[in-house]
Coordinates of C-alpha atoms and ligand atoms in Angstrom, one line a residue:
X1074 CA 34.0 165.9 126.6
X1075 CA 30.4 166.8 125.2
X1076 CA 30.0 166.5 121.7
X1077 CA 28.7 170.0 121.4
X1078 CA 32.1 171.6 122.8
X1079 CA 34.1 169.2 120.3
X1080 CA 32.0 170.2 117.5
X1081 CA 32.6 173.7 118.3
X1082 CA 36.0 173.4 119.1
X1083 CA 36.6 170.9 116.1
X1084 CA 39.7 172.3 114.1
X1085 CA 38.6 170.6 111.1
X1086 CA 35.3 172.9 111.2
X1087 CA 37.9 175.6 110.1
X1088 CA 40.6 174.5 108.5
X1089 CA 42.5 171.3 107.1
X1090 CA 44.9 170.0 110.0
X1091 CA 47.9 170.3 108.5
X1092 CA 51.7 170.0 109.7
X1093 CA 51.7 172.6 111.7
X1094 CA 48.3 172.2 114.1
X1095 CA 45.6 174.0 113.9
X1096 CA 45.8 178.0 114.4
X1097 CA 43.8 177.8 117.3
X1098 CA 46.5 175.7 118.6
X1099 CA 49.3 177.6 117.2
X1100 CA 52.1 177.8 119.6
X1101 CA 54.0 181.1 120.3
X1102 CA 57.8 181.2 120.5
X1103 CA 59.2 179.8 123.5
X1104 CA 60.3 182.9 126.1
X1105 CA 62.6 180.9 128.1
X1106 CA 66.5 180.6 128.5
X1107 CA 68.4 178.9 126.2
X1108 CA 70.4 177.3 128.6
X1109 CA 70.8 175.0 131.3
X1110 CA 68.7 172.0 132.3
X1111 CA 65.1 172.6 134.1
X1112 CA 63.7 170.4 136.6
X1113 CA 63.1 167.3 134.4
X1114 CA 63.0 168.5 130.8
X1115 CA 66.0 170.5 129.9
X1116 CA 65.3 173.4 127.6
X1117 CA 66.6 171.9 124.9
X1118 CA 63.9 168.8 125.2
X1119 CA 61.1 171.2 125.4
X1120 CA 61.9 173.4 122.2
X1121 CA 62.5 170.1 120.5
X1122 CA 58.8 169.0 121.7
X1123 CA 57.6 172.0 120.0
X1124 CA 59.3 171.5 117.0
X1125 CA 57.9 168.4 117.2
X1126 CA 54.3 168.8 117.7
X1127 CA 54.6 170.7 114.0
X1128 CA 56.2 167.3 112.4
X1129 CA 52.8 165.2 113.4
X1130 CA 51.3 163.6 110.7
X1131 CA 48.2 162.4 112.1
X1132 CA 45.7 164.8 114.0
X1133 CA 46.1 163.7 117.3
X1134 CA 42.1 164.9 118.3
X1135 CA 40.7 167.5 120.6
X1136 CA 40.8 166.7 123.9
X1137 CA 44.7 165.8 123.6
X1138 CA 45.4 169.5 121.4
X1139 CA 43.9 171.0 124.4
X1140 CA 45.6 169.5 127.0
X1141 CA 48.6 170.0 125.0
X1142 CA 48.1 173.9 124.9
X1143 CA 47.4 174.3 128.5
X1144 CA 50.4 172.2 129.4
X1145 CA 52.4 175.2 126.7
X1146 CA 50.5 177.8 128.9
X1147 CA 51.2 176.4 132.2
X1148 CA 55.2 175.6 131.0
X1149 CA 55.5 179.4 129.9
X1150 CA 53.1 181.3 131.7
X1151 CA 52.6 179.6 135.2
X1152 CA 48.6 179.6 136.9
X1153 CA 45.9 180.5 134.6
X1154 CA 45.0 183.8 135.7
X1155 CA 42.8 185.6 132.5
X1156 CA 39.5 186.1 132.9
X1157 CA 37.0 183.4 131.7
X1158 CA 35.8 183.7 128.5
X1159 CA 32.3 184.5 127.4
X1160 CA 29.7 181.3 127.3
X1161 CA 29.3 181.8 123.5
X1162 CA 33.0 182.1 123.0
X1163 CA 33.3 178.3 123.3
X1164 CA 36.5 177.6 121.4
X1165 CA 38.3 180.1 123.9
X1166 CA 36.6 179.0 126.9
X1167 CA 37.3 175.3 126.3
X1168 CA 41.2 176.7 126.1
X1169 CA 41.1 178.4 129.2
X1170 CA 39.1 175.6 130.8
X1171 CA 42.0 173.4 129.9
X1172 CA 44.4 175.6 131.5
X1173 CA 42.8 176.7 134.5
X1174 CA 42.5 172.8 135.0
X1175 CA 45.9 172.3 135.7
X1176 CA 45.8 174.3 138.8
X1177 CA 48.8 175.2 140.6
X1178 CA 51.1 172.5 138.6
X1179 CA 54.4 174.1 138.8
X1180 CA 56.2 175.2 135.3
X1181 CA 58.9 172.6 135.4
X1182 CA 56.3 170.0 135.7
X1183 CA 54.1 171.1 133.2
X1184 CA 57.2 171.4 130.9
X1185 CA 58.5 168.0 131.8
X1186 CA 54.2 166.5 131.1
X1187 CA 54.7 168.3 127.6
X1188 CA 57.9 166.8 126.6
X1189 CA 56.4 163.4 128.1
X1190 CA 53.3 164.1 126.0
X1191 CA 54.5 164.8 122.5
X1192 CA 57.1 162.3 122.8
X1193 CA 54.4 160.0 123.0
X1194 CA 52.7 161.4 120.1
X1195 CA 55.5 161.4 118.1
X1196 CA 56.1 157.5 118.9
X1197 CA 52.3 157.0 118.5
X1198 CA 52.8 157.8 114.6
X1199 CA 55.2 154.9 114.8
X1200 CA 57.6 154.2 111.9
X1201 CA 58.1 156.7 109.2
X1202 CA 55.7 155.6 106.6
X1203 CA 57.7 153.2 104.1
X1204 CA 57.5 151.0 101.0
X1205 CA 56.1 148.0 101.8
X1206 CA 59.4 145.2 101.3
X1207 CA 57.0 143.9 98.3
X1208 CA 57.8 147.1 97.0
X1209 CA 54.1 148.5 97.0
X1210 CA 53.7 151.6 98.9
X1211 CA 50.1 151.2 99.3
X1212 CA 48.3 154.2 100.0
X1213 CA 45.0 154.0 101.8
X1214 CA 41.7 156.9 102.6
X1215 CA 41.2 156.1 106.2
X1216 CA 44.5 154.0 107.3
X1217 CA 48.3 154.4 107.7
X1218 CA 50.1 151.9 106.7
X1219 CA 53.5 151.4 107.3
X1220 CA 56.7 148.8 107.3
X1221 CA 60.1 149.6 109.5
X1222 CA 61.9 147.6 111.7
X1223 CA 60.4 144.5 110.8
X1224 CA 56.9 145.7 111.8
X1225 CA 53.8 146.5 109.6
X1226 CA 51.7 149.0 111.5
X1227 CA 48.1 149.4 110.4
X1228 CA 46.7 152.8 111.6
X1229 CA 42.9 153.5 111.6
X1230 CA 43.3 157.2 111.0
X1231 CA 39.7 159.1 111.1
X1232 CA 40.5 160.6 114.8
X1233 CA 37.6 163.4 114.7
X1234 CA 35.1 160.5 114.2
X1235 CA 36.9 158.4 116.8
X1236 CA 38.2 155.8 113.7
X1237 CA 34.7 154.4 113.4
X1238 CA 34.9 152.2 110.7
X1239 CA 32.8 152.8 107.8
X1240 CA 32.4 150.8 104.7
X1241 CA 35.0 151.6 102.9
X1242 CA 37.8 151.5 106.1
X1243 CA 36.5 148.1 106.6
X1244 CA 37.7 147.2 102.6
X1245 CA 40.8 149.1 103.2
X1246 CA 41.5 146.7 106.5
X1247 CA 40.9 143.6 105.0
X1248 CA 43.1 144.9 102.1
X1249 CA 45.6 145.8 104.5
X1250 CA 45.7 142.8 106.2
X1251 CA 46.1 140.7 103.5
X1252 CA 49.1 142.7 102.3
X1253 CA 50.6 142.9 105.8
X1254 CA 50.0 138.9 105.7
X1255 CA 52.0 138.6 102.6
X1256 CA 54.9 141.3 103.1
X1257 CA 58.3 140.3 104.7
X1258 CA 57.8 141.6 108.2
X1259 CA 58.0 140.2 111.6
X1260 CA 55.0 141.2 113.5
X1261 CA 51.3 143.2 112.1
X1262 CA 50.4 145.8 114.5
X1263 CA 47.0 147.6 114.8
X1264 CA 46.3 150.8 116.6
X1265 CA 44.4 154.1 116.4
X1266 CA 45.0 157.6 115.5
X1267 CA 44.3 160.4 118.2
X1268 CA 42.5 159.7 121.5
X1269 CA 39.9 156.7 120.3
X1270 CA 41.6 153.2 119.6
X1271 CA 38.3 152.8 117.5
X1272 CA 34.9 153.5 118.3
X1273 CA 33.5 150.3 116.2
X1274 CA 31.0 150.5 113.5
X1275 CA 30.2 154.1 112.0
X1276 CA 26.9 154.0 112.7
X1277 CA 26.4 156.1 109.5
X1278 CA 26.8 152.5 107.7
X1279 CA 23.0 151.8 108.7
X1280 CA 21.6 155.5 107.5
X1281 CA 22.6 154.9 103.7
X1282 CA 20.5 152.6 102.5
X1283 CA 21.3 151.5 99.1
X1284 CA 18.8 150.8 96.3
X1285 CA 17.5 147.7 97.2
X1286 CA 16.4 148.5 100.2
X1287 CA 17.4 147.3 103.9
X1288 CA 17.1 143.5 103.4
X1289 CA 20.2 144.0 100.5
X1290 CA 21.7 146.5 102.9
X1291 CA 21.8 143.9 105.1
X1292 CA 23.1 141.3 103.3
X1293 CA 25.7 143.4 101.7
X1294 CA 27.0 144.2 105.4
X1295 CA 26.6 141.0 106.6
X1296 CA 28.9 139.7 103.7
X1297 CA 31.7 142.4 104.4
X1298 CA 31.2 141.5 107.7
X1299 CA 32.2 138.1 107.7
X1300 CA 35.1 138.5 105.2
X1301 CA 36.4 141.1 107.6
X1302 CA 36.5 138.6 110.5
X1303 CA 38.1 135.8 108.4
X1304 CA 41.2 138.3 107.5
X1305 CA 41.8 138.0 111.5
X1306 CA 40.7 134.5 111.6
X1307 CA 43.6 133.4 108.7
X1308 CA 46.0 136.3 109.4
X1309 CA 49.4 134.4 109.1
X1310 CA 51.7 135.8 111.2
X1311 CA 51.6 137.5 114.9
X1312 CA 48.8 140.0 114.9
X1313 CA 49.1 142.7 118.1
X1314 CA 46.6 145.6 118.7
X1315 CA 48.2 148.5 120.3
X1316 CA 45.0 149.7 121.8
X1317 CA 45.7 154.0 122.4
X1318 CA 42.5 154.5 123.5
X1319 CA 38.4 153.5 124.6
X1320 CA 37.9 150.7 122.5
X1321 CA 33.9 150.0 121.2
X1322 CA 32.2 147.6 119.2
X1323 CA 34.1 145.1 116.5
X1324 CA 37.2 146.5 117.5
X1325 CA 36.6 145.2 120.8
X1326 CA 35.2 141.7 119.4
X1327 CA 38.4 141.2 117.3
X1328 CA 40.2 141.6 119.9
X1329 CA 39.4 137.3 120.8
X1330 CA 41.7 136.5 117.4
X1331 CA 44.6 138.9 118.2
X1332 CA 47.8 137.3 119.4
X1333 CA 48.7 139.6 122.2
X1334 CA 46.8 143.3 123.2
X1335 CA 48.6 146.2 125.0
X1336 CA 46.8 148.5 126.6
X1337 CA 47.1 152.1 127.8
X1338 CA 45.6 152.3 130.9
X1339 CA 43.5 155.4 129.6
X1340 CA 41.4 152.9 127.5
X1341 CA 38.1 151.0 127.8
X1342 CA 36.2 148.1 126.2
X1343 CA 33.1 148.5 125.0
X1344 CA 30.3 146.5 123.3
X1345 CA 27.0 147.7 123.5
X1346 CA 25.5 145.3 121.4
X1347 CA 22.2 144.6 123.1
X1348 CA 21.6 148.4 124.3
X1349 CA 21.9 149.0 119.7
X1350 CA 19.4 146.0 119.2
X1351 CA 21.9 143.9 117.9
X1352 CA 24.2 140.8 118.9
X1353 CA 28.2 140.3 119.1
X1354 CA 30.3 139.3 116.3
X1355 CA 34.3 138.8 115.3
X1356 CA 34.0 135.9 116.9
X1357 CA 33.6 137.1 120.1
X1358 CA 30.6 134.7 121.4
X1359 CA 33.1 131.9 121.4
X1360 CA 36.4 134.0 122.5
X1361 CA 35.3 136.1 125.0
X1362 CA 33.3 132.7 127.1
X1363 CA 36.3 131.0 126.9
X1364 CA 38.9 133.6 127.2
X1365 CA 36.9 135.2 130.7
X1366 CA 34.9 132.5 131.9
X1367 CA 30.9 132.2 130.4
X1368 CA 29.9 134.3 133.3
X1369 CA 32.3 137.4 133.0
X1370 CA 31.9 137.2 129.5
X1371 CA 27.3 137.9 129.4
X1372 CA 28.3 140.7 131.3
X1373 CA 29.9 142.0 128.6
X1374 CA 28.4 140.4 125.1
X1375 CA 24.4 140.6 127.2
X1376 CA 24.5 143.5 129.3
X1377 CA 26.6 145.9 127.5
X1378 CA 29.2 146.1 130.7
X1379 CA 32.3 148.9 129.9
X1380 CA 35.6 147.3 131.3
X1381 CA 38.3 149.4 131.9
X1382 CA 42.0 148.4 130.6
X1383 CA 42.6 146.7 134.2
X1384 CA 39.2 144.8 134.6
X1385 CA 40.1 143.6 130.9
X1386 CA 43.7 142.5 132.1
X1387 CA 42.4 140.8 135.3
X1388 CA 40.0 139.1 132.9
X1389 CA 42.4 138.3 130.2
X1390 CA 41.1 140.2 127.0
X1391 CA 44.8 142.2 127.2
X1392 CA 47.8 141.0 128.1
X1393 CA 49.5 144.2 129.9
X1394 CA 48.4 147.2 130.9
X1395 CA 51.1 150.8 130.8
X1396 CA 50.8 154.2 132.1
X1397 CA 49.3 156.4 129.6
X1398 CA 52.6 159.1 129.7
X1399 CA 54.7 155.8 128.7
X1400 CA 52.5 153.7 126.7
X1401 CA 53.8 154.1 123.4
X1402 CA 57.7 154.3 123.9
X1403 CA 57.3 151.3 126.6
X1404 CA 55.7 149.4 123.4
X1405 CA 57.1 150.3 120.5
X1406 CA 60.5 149.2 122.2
X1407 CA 59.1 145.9 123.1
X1408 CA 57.7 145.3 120.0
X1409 CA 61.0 146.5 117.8
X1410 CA 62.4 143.8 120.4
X1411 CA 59.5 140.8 119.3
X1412 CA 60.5 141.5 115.6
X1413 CA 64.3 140.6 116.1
X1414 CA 62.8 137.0 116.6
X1415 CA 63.1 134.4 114.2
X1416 CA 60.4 135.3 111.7
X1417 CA 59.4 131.5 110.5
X1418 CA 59.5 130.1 114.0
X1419 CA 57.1 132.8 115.1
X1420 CA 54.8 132.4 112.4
X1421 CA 54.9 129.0 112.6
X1422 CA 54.4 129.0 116.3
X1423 CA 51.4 131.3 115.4
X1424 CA 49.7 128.8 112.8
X1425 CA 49.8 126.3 115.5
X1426 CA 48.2 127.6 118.5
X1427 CA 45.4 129.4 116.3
X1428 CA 45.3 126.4 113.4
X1429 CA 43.3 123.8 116.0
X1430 CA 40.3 126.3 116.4
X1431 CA 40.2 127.3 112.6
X1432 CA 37.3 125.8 111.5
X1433 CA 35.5 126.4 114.6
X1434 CA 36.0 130.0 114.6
X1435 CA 34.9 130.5 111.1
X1436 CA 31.6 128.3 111.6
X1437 CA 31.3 130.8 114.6
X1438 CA 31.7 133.7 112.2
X1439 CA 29.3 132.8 109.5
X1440 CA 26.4 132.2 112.4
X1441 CA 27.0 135.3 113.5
X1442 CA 26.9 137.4 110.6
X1443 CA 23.7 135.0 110.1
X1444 CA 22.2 136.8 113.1
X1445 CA 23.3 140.0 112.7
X1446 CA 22.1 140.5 109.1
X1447 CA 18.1 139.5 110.9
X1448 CA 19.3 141.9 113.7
X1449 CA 20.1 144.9 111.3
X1450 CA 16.7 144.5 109.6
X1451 CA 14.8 144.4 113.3
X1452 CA 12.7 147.1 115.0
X1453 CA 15.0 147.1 118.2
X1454 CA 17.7 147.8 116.1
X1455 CA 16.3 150.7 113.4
X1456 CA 14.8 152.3 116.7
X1457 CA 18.6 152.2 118.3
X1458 CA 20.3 153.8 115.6
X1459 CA 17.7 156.6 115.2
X1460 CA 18.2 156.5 119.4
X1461 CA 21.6 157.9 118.6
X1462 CA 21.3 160.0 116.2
X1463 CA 18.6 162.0 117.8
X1464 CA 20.7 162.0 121.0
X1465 CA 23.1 163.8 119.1
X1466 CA 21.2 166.4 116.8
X1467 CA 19.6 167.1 120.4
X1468 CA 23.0 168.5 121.7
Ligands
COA197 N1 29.5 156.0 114.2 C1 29.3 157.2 113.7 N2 29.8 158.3 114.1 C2 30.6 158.3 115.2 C3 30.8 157.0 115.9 C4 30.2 155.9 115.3 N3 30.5 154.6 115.9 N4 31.6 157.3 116.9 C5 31.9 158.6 117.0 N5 31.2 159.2 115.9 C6 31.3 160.6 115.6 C7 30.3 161.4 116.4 O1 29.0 161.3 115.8 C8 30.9 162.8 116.3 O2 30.7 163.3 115.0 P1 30.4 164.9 114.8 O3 31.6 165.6 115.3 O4 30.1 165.0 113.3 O5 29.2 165.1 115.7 C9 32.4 162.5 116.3 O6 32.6 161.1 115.9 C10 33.0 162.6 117.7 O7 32.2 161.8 118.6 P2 31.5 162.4 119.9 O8 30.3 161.6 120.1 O9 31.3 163.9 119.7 O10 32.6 162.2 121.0 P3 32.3 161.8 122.5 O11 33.7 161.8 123.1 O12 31.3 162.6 123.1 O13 31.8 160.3 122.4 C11 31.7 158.0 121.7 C12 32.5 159.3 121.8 C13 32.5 156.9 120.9 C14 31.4 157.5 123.1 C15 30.3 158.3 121.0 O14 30.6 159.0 119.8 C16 29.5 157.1 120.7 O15 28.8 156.5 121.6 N6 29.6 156.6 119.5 C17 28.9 155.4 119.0 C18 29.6 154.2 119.4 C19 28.9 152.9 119.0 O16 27.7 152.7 119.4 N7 29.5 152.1 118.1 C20 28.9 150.9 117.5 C21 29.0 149.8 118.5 S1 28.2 148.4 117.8

């Protein structure tokens, strides 16, 4: 969706998002019978969905909010048939657009895609959050964290900036990590809020520059940088991404010194590191070579290729690929599943397959950061970032 239509359309332009969606969003009581079971979703399961939707703790972005009101319209209402709104009326028109998109889907189907949809959502959020078993119920700006069922889940949670990671999400995620490290449970997961898995480096982070001037910028950076990577490199126990979304950037690079990655099939991998003047990091100019082969892998780290969640299967960046309308209750089963294992034995078992390439992998991190700090500092890349900002201010 342009960036124009989401700005105008954002919620958080007009209010706080709160428990019960935005008023734009606000859905009318259900006119339906109260009884008897529907084609697909019953009744029943669709008023819950509704009920639902109002329980969500995490915004779950634009372009899901509106497919999620013109799936209500469709379920309640049938065809779009209104007039079109006015060109300036953007907010509405963007609605009916939504609506008028779903063509001549019948009402059971569009009531059985809402259920489908929100029940997704509402697994998406994952566990309810909880103390951590340390006892610390640690409470972050831009993350969720969370500890159930043997599983800390790690949520980046700035959906209406596609959980780009600024400077201080990226202290929060090493501080996570380390305390997800340390805490009693099975497995760490990370994932996304809303319709991004993460859209890598807030580009902001290159547009405040501190006191000393770009060189200490740089350096700063490059430091958080590396410690960043090395809270991946030494995590302890099975790390997993749960990757909702188009992936970008360093959370793409990462990806290399995860233990397993799930994918919705919706998502896409992303590094544009040459096209932004700069070069790869997490790791990834020694994973990705050996994880795709040397020559799949320049495609991506050289000429800024965008795989989608089945070219990254075939080339064995994720391990498995699931329909978007099942994605999250396929793996949060599977993963409730993995943390019923013997804890020691999998961290163990861990420890050993990553322990060999330690060393290697953290020589590989601090020459990276070592190029990227010169990189950050460069014409190509100061021209890039104001590139992109211009782009934007242009729309
Ligand atoms: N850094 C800073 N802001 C970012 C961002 C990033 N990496 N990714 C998204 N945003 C912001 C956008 O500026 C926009 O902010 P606004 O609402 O204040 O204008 C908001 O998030 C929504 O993004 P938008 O661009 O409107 O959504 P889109 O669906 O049209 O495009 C992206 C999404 C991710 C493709 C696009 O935002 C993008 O290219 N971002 C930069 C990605 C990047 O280069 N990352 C660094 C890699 S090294």
């Amino acid at each position: 969706m342009a960036s124009g239509v989401i700005k105008a359309l954002s919620p958080w332009r007009f209010v706080r998002f709160t428990s019960t969606l935005c008023p734009h969003f606000r859905i009318p009581a259900v006119q339906l019978h109260t009884t008897g079971t529907l084609m697909g979703a019953s009744v029943e399961d669709f008023n819950r969905a509704k009920d639902q939707l109002g329980t969500l703790k995490t915004d779950p972005g634009n372009e899901v909010k509106l497919k999620i009101y013109a799936l209500f319209k469709q379920a309640t209402q049938g065809q779009c048939n209104t007039p079109k709104p006015g060109m300036m009326d953007f907010v509405n028109k963007a609605k009916w657009e939504a609506w008028k998109s779903l063509g001549s889907v019948s009402q059971e189907e569009a009531r059985q895609k809402y259920v489908d949809l929100i029940s997704s959502l509402v697994a998406a959020e994952g566990p309810a959050v909880a103390a951590s078993p340390t006892g610390s119920a640690k409470a972050f700006e831009s993350l969720i964290f969370t500890t159930e069922d043997g599983i800390t889940t790690i949520r980046l949670n700035r959906p209406q900036k596609k959980n780009a990671i600024t400077v201080k999400m990226y202290e929060e995620l090493i501080e996570a990590l380390d305390l997800a490290g340390k805490d009693k449970s099975v497995l760490t997961v990370l994932t996304g809020s809303g319709d991004y898995y993460c859209s890598g480096n807030d580009l902001n982070n290159f547009t405040n520059v501190p006191e000393g001037g770009a060189e200490k910028m740089a350096k700063d950076s490059g430091d958080l940088l590396r410690r960043f990577v090395a809270a991946y490199i030494d995590f302890p126990k099975p790390l997993i991404a749960v990757v909702n979304g188009p992936a970008v950037g360093i959370s793409v690079t990462v990806l290399g010194l995860f233990d397993a990655v799930y994918a919705t099939e919706r998502a896409t991998f992303h590094t544009p590191f040459t096209q932004l003047g700069q070069s790869p990091e997490g790791c990834s100019s020694y994973t990705f070579p050996k994880i795709m082969s040397p020559a799949k892998a320049n495609e991506v780290l050289l000429f800024n290729k965008k795989l989608t969640a089945t070219q990254a299967y075939k080339l064995g960046l994720v391990t498995e690929v699931f329909p978007d309308n099942t994605f999250q209750s396929e793996i949060w089963t599977r993963l409730k599943a993995y943390a019923k294992l013997p804890p020691n034995s999998l961290a163990l078992s861990k420890q050993l397959i990553r322990g060999i390439e330690k060393e290697k992998l953290h020589a590989v991190n601090v020459a990276e950061v070592e190029r990227l700090t010169e990189r950050w500092t460069s014409d190509e890349c100061m021209q890039a970032i104001v590139n992109f900002f211009q782009a934007k201010s242009k729309l």
